[in-house]
Short mmCIF file of C-alpha atoms in Angstrom, two decimals:
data_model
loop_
_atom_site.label_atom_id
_atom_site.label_comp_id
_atom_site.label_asym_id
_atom_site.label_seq_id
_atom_site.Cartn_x
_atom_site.Cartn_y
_atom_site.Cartn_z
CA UNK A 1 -22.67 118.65 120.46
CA UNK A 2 -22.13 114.68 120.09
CA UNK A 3 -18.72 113.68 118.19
CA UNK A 4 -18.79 113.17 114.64
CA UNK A 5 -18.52 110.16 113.06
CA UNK A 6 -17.36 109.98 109.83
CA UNK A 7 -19.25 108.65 107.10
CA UNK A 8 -16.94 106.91 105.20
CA UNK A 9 -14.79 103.63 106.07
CA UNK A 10 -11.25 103.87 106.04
CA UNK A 11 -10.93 99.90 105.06
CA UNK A 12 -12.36 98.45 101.85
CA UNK A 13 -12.38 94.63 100.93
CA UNK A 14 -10.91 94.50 97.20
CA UNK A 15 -11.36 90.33 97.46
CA UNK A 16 -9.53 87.71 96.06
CA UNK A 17 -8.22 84.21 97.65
CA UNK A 18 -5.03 83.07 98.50
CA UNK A 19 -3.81 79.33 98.96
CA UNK A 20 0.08 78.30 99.74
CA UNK A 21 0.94 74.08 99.91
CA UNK A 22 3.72 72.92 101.30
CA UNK A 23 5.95 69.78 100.05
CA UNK A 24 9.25 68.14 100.54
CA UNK A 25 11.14 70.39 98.59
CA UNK A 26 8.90 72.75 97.18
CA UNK A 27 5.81 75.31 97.89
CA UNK A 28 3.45 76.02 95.68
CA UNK A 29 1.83 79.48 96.11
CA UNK A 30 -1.51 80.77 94.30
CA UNK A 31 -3.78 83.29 93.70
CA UNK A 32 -6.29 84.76 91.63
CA UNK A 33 -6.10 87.93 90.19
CA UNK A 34 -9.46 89.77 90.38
CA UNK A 35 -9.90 92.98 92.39
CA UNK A 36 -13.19 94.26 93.28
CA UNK A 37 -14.58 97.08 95.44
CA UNK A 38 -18.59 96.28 96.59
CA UNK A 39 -19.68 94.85 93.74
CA UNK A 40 -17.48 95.92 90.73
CA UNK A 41 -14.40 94.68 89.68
CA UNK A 42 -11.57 97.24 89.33
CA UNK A 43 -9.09 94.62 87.53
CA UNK A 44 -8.91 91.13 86.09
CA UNK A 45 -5.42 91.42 86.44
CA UNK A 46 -4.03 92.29 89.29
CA UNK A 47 -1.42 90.23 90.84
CA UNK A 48 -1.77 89.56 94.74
CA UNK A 49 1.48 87.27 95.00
CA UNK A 50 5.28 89.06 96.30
CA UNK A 51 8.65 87.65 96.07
CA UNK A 52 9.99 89.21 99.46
CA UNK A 53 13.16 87.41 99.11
CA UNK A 54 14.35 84.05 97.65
CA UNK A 55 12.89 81.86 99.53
CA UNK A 56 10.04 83.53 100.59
CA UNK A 57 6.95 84.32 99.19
CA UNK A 58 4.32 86.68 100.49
CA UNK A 59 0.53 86.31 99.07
CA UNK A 60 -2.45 88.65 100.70
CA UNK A 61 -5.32 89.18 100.23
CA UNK A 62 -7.83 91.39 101.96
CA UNK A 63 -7.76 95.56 101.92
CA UNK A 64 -5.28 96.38 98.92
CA UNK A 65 -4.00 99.73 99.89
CA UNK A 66 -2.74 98.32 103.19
CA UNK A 67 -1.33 95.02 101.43
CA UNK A 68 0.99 97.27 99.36
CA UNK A 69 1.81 99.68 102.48
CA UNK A 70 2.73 96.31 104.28
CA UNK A 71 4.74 94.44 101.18
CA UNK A 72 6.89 98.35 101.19
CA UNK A 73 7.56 97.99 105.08
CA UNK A 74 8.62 94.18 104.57
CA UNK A 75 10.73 94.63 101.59
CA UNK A 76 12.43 97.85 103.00
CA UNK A 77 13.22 95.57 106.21
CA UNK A 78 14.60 92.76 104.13
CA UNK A 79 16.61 95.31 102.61
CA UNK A 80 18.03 97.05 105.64
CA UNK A 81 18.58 92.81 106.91
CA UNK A 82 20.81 92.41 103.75
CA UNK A 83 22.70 95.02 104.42
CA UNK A 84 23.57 93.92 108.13
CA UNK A 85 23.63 90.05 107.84
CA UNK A 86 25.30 90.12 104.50
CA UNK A 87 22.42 87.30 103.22
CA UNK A 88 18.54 87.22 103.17
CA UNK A 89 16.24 86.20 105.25
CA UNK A 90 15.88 82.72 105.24
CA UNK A 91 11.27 82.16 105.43
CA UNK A 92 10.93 81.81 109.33
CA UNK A 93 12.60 85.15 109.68
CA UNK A 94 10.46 86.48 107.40
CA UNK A 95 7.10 84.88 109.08
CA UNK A 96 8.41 86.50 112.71
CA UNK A 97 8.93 89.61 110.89
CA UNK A 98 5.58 89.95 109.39
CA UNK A 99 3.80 88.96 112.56
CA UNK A 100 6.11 91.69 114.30
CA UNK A 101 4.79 94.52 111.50
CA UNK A 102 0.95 92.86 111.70
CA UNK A 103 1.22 93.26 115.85
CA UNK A 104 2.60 96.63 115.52
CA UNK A 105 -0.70 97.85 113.47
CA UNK A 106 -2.41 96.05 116.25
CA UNK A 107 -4.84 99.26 117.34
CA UNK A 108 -5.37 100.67 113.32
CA UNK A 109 -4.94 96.79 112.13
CA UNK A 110 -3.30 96.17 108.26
CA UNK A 111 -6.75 94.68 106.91
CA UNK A 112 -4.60 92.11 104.93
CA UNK A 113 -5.01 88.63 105.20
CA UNK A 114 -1.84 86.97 104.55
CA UNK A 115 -0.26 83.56 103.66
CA UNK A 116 3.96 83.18 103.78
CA UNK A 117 5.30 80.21 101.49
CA UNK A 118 8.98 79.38 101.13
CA UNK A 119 11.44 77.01 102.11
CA UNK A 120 12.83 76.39 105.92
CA UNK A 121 16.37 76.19 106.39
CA UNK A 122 16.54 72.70 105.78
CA UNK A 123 15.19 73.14 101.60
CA UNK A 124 11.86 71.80 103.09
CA UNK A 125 8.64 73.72 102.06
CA UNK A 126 7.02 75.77 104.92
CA UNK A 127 3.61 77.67 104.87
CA UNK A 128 2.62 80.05 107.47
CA UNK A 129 -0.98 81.33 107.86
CA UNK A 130 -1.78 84.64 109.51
CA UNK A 131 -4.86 86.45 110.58
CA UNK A 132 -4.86 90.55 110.18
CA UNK A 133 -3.34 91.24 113.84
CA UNK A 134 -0.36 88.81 113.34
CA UNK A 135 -1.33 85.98 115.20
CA UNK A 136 0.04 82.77 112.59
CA UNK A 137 1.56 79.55 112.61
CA UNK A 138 3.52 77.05 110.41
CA UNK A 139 1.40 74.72 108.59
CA UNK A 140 1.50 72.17 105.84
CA UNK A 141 -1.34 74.29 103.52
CA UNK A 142 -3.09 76.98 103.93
CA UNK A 143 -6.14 79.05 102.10
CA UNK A 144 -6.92 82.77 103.30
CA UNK A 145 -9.43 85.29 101.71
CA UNK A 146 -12.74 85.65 100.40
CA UNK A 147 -12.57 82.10 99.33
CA UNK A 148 -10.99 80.29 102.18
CA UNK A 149 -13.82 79.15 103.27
CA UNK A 150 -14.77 76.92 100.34
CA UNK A 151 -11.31 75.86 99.95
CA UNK A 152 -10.01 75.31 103.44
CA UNK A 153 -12.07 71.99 104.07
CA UNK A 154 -11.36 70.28 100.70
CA UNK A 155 -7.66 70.99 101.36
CA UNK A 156 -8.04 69.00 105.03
CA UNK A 157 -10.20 66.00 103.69
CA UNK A 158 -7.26 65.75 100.36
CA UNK A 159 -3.66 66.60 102.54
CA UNK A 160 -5.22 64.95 105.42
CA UNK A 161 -2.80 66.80 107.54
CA UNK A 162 -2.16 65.25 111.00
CA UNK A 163 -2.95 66.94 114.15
CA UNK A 164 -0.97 69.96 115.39
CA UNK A 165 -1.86 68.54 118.90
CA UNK A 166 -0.17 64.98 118.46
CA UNK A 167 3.57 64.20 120.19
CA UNK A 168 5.91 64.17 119.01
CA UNK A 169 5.02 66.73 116.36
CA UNK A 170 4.64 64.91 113.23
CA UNK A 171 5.49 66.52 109.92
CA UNK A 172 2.67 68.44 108.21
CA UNK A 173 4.41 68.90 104.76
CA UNK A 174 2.44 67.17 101.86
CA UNK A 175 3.95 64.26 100.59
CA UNK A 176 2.40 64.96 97.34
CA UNK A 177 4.45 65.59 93.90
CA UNK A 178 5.01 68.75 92.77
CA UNK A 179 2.72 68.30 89.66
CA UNK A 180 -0.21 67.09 92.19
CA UNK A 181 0.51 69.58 94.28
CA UNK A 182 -0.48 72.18 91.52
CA UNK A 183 -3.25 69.66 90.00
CA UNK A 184 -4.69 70.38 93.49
CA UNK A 185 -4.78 74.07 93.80
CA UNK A 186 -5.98 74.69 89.81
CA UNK A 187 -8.77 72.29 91.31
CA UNK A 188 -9.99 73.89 94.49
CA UNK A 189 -9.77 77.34 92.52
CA UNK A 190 -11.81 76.67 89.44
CA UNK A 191 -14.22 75.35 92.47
CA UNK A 192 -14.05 78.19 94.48
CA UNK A 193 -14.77 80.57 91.57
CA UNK A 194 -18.13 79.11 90.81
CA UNK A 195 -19.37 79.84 94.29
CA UNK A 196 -17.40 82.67 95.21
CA UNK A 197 -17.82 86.47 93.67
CA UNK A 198 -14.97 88.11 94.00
CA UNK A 199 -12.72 84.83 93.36
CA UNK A 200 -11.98 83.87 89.58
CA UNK A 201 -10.53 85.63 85.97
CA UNK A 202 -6.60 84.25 86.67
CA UNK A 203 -4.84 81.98 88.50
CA UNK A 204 -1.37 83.28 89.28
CA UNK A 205 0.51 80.12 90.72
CA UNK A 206 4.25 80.13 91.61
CA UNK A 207 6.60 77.36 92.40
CA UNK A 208 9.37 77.87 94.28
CA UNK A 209 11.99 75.20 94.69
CA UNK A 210 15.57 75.45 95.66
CA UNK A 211 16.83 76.41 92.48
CA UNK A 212 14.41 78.75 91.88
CA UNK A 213 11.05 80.29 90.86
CA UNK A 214 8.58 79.33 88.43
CA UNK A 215 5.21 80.89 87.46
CA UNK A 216 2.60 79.59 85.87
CA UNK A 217 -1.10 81.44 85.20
CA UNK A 218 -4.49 79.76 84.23
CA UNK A 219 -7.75 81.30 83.12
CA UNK A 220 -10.46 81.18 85.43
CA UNK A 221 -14.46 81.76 84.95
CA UNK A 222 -14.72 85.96 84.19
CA UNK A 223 -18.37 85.62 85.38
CA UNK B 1 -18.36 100.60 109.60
CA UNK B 2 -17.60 103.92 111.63
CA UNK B 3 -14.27 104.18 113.65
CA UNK B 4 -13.84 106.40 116.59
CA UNK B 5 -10.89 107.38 118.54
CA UNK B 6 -10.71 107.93 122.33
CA UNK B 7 -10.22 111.24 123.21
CA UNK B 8 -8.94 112.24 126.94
CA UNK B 9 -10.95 115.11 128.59
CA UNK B 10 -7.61 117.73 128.78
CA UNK B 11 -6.97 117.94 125.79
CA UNK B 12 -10.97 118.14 124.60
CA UNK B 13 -11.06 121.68 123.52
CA UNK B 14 -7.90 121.04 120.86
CA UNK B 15 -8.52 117.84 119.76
CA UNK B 16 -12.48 118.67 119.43
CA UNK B 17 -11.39 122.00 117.35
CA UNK B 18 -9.02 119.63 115.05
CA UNK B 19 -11.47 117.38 114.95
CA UNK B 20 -13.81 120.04 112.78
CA UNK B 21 -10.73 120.55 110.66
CA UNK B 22 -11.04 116.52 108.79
CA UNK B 23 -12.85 116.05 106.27
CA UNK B 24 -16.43 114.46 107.14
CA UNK B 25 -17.96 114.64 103.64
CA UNK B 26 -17.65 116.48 99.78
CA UNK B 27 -19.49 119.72 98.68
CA UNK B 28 -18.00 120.68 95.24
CA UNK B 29 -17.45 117.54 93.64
CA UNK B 30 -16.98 116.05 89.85
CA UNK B 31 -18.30 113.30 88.59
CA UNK B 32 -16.53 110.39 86.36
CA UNK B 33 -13.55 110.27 84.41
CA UNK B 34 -12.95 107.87 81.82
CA UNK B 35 -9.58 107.11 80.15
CA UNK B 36 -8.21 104.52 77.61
CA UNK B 37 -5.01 103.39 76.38
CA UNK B 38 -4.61 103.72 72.96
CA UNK B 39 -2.28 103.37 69.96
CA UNK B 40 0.19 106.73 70.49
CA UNK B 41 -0.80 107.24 74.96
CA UNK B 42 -3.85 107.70 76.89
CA UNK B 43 -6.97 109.19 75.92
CA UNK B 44 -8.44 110.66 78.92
CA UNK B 45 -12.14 112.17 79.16
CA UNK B 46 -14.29 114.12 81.53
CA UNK B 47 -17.30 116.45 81.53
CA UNK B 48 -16.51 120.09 83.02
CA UNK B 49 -19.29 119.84 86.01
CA UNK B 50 -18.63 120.90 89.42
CA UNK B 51 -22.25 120.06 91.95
CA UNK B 52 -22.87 121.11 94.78
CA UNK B 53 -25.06 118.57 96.45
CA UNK B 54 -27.65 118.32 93.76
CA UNK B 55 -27.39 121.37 92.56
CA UNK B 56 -24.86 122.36 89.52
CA UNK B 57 -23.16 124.70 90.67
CA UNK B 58 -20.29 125.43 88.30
CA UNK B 59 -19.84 124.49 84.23
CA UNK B 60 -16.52 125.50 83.69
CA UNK B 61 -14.53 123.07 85.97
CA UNK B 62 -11.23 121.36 84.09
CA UNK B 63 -10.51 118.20 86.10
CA UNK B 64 -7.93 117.24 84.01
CA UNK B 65 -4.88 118.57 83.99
CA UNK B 66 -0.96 117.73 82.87
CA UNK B 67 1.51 117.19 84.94
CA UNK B 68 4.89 117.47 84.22
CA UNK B 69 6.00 117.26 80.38
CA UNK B 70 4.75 112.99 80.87
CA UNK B 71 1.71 112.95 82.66
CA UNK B 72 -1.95 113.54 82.75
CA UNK B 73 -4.31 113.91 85.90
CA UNK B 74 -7.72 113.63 86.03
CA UNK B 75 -10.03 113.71 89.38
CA UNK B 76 -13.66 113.03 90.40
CA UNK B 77 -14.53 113.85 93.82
CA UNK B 78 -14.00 116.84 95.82
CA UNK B 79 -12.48 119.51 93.48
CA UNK B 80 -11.16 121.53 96.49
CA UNK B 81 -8.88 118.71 97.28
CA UNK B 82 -8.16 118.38 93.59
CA UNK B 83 -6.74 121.30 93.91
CA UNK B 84 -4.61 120.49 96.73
CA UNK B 85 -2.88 117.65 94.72
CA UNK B 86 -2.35 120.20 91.79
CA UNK B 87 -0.18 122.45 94.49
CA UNK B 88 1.28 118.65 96.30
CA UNK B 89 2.15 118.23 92.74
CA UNK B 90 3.70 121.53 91.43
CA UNK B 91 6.21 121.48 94.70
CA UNK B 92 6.89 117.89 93.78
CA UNK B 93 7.94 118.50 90.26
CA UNK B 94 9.67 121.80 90.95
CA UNK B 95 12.02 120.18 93.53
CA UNK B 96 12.31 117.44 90.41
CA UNK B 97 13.25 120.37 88.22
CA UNK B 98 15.81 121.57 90.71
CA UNK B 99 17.76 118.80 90.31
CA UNK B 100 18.24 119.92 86.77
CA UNK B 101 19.67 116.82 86.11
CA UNK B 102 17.89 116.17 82.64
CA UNK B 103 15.31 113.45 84.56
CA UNK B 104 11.95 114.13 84.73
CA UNK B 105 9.08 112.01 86.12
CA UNK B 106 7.05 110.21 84.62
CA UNK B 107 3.44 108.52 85.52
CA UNK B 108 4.88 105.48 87.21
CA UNK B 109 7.08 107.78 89.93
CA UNK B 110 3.12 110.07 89.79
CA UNK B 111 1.09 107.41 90.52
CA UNK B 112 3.28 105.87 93.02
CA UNK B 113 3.47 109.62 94.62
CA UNK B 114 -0.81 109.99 94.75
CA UNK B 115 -0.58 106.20 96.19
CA UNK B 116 1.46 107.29 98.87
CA UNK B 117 -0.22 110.89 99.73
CA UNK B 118 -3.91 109.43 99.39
CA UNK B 119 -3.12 106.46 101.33
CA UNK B 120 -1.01 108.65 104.08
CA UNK B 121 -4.33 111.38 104.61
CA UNK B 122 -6.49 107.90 104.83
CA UNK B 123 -4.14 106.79 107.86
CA UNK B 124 -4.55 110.13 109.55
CA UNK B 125 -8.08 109.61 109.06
CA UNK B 126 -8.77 113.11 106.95
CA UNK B 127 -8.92 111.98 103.68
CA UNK B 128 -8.33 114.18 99.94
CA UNK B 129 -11.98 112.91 99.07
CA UNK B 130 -10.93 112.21 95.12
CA UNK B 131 -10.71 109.10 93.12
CA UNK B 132 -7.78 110.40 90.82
CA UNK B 133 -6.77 108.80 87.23
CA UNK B 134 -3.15 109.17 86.31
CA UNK B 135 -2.41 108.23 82.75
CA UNK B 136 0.78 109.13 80.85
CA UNK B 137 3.58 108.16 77.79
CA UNK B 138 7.52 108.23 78.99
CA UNK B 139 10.28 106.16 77.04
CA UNK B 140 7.33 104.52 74.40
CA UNK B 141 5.91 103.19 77.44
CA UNK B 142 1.87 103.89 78.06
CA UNK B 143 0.54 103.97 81.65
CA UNK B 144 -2.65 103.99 83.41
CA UNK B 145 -3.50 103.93 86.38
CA UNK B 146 -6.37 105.23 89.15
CA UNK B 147 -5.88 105.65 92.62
CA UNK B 148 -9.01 106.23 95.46
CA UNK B 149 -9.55 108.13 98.75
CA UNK B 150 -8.50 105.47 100.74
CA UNK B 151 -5.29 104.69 98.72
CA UNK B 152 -6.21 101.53 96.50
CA UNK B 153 -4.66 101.65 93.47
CA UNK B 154 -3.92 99.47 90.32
CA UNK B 155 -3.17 100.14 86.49
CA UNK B 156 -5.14 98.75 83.58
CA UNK B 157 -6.27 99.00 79.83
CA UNK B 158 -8.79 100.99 80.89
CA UNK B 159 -10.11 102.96 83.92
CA UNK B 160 -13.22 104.82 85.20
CA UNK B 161 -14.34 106.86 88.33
CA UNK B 162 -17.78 106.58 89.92
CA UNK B 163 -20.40 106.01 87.89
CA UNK B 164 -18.24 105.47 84.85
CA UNK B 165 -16.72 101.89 86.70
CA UNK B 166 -20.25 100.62 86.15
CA UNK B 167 -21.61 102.40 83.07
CA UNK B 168 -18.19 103.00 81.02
CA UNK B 169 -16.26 100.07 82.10
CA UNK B 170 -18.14 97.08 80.66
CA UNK B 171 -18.55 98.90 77.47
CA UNK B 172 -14.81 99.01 77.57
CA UNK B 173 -14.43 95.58 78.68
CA UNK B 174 -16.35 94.56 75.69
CA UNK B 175 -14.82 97.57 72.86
CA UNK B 176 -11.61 98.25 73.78
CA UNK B 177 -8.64 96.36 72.23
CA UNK B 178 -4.82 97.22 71.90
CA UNK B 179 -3.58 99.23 69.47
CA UNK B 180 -6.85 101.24 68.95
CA UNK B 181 -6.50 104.60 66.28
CA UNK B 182 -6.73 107.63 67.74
CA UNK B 183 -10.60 108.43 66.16
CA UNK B 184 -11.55 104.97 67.36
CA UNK B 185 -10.66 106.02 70.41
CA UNK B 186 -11.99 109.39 70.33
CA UNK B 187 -15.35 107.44 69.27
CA UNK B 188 -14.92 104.57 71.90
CA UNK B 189 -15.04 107.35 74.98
CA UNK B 190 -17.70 109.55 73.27
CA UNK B 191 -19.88 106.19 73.17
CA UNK B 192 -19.05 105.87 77.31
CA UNK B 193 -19.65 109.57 77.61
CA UNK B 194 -22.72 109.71 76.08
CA UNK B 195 -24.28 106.90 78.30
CA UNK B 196 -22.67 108.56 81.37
CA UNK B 197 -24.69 111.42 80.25
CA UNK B 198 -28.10 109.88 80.15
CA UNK B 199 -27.70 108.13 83.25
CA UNK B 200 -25.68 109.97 85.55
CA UNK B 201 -27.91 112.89 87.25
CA UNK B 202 -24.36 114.85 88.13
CA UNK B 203 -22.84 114.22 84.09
CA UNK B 204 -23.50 117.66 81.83
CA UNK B 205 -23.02 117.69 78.56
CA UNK B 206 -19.92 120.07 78.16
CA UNK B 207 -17.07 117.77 78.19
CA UNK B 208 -13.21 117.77 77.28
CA UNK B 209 -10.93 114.87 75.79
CA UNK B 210 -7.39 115.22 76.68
CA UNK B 211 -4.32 113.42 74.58
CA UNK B 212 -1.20 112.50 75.86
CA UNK B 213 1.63 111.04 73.86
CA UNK B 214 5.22 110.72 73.56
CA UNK B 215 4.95 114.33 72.50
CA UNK B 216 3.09 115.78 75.71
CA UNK B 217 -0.24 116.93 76.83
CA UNK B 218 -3.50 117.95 74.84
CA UNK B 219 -6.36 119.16 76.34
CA UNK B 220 -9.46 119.42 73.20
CA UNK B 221 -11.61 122.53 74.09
CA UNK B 222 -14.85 121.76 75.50
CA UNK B 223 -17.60 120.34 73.72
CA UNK B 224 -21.37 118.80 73.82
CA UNK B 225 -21.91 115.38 72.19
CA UNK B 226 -24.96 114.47 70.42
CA UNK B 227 -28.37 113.54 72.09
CA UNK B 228 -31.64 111.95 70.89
CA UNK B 229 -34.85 112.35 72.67
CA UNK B 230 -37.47 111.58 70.42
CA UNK B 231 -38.04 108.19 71.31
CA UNK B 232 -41.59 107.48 70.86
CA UNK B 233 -42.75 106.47 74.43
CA UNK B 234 -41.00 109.95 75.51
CA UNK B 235 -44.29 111.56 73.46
CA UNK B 236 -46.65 109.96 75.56
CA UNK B 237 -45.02 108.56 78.94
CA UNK B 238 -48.65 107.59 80.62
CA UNK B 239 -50.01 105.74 77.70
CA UNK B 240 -49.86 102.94 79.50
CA UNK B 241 -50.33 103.79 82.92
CA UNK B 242 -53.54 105.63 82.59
CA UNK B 243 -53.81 108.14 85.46
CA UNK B 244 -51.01 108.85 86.18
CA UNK B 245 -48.63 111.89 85.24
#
């Protein structure tokens, strides 16, 4: 007798985009908040974004179940790192650490598509942008989920970012305001949710600046 | 998308035999459930149906039931592995009771359990094949929330299972408001109900509304809503297709 398969999937894409800017002394971190399953939408109000500690900021998109199994495994880490470093984790600790947990999933993959905002250890703001084994890297921007794809290039032609392959390495952080930095990502989502399904209803967008956080949500097209 | 997992050739005859163990597919299953918040809880609804494949095979299924002095469950899917959660669950708020340390859980700590055990049979890749709604009142505080086989979860207004996500849920997105009375309510899930009923092959029409408020747990006694059939082209379906029958 041939093996079995089994006839149902043990992933599911619930949607939704993700987009994280960097600046001088801020990030700016965004979502929408629709989640869907095939064509249906479970909730219009479902928050993708997670403080995982002061200055870092986790937003995924992607499978949901294993984007809340992940944000448990991260914050119980962050927790155990409090209690042995006697401070948190500063946001590059945090990006190794999630690319550590992604990696370790690397033969039953987390189906979450993740972007880390937060500020370095200097009070600059760093992004990081990771695909759903771990593999990432510190940008200036970055746009992950169903509607990346729309909003990735508009992001390049507006930050005009310089090349990651130019020496010495130049810096990637936006030298945008923080009130054009957030003009900017209301824009590319109100854009993204005309074209793309299972982007749109709310716009979830935190700011996170060395004195702390600030959120700030905008209606999107329910359609 | 099918996943399959390399198997070594010594250990064939173990692995194949707890391979037939997982679960590849439903045979006594329920169809939706429908649940609203409301002014005083949750109003929770369901018909008592149990198919087997197309056939009905049982009329006197409750898939609802409370949990705990806070909480209500109700589950389409598989009612075998309904069944399973109702035992998961009775160990899980005996050992609460134990304690006897005056707490009790409520639907938050629930939900957050089902999350966990649905999500933890998904990763071992033999799934409880339910989609379960957990809805319940503790402190003043209404929750609702629904959880699936492969452990997504989320709370809202207003949930459905199955067919009732794309029959019920738009009428709710359209009808439902905070704050609604108890008979509005009553009314609001008979109206869902009813269409589930002429639309949904696997929907009969015995069904039960459960209440749950800062009081505890109602379950109504079963029921039949209301039908009309006498719509004119129902007389004479061919008129206009001559020929055919």
């Amino acid at each position: 007798m041939t093996k079995q398969h089994a006839n149902w999937s043990p992933y599911d894409n619930n949607g939704g985009t993700c987009v994280a800017i960097a600046g001088s002394d801020y990030c700016v971190i965004a979502a929408d908040t629709r989640m869907s399953t095939g064509y249906s939408i479970l909730s219009r109000d479902y928050s993708k974004i997670h403080k995982l500690a002061d200055k870092a900021v986790l937003s995924s998109s992607g499978f949901q179940a294993d984007v809340k199994a992940l944000q448990k495994v991260l914050k119980s880490r962050h927790l155990i790192y409090q209690h042995q470093h006697n401070k948190q984790m500063s946001c590059p600790a945090m990006a190794q650490l999630l690319s550590n947990t992604l990696y370790f999933k690397r033969f039953f993959p987390y189906y979450a598509f993740n972007v880390l905002g937060g500020l370095d250890e200097e009070g600059k703001g760093c992004v990081f942008t990771y695909d759903a084994v771990g593999s990432y890297e510190r940008v200036g921007y970055g746009a992950q989920g169903s509607g990346s794809t729309l909003i990735m290039p508009f992001l390049d032609n507006q930050l005009k970012s310089p090349s990651p392959l130019l020496l010495p390495k130049q810096d990637s952080n936006t030298p945008l305001s923080e009130a054009e930095a957030v003009d900017l990502v209301k824009t590319v989502f109100a854009s993204a949710t005309e074209r793309d399904i299972y982007t749109g209803d709310k716009l979830e967008i935190m700011i996170l600046k060395a004195d702390g956080i600030k959120t700030e949500l905008m209606d999107l097209r329910k359609d | 998308m099918t996943f399959t997992i390399p198997i070594e050739n010594g250990d064939a005859v173990k692995i194949a035999e707890a391979e037939s163990q997982r679960t590849l597919y439903p045979y006594v299953t329920g169809t939706s459930i429908v649940a609203i918040k409301y002014k005083d809880g949750v109003l929770m609804a369901s018909d008592m149906g149990g198919s087997y494949g197309s056939t009905l095979r049982y009329k006197n299924i409750e898939r609802m039931k409370a949990i705990g002095k806070h909480s209500l469950l109700g589950a389409s899917g598989e009612i075998s592995d309904f069944q399973e959660i109702l035992r998961y669950l009775d160990e899980l708020t005996l050992n609460d009771n134990m304690w006897d340390d005056g707490n009790s859980l409520g639907p938050k700590e629930i939900h957050n359990y089902l999350t966990r055990v649905m999500y933890n049979r998904r990763n071992k890749f033999n799934p409880l094949w339910n989609t379960l709604v957990l809805g319940g009142v503790k402190n003043g505080k209404s929750y609702l929330g629904m959880v699936s086989m492969i452990g997504v979860s989320f709370e809202d207004d207003h949930v459905a299972t199955g067919f009732g996500n794309h029959l019920a849920r738009p009428i709710l997105r359209d009808e439902w408001h905070a704050d609604l009375s108890f008979e509005d309510g009553v009314k609001l899930l008979e109206k869902c109900m009813r269409v589930l009923l002429y639309r949904d092959r696997s929907a009969i029409n015995k069904l039960q509304i459960a209440k749950i408020t800062e009081e505890g747990v109602t379950v109504s006694q079963p029921y039949s809503l209301k039908t009309f059939w006498e719509y004119s082209s129902f007389h004479n379906p061919t008129a206009s297709a001559e020929g055919s029958w």
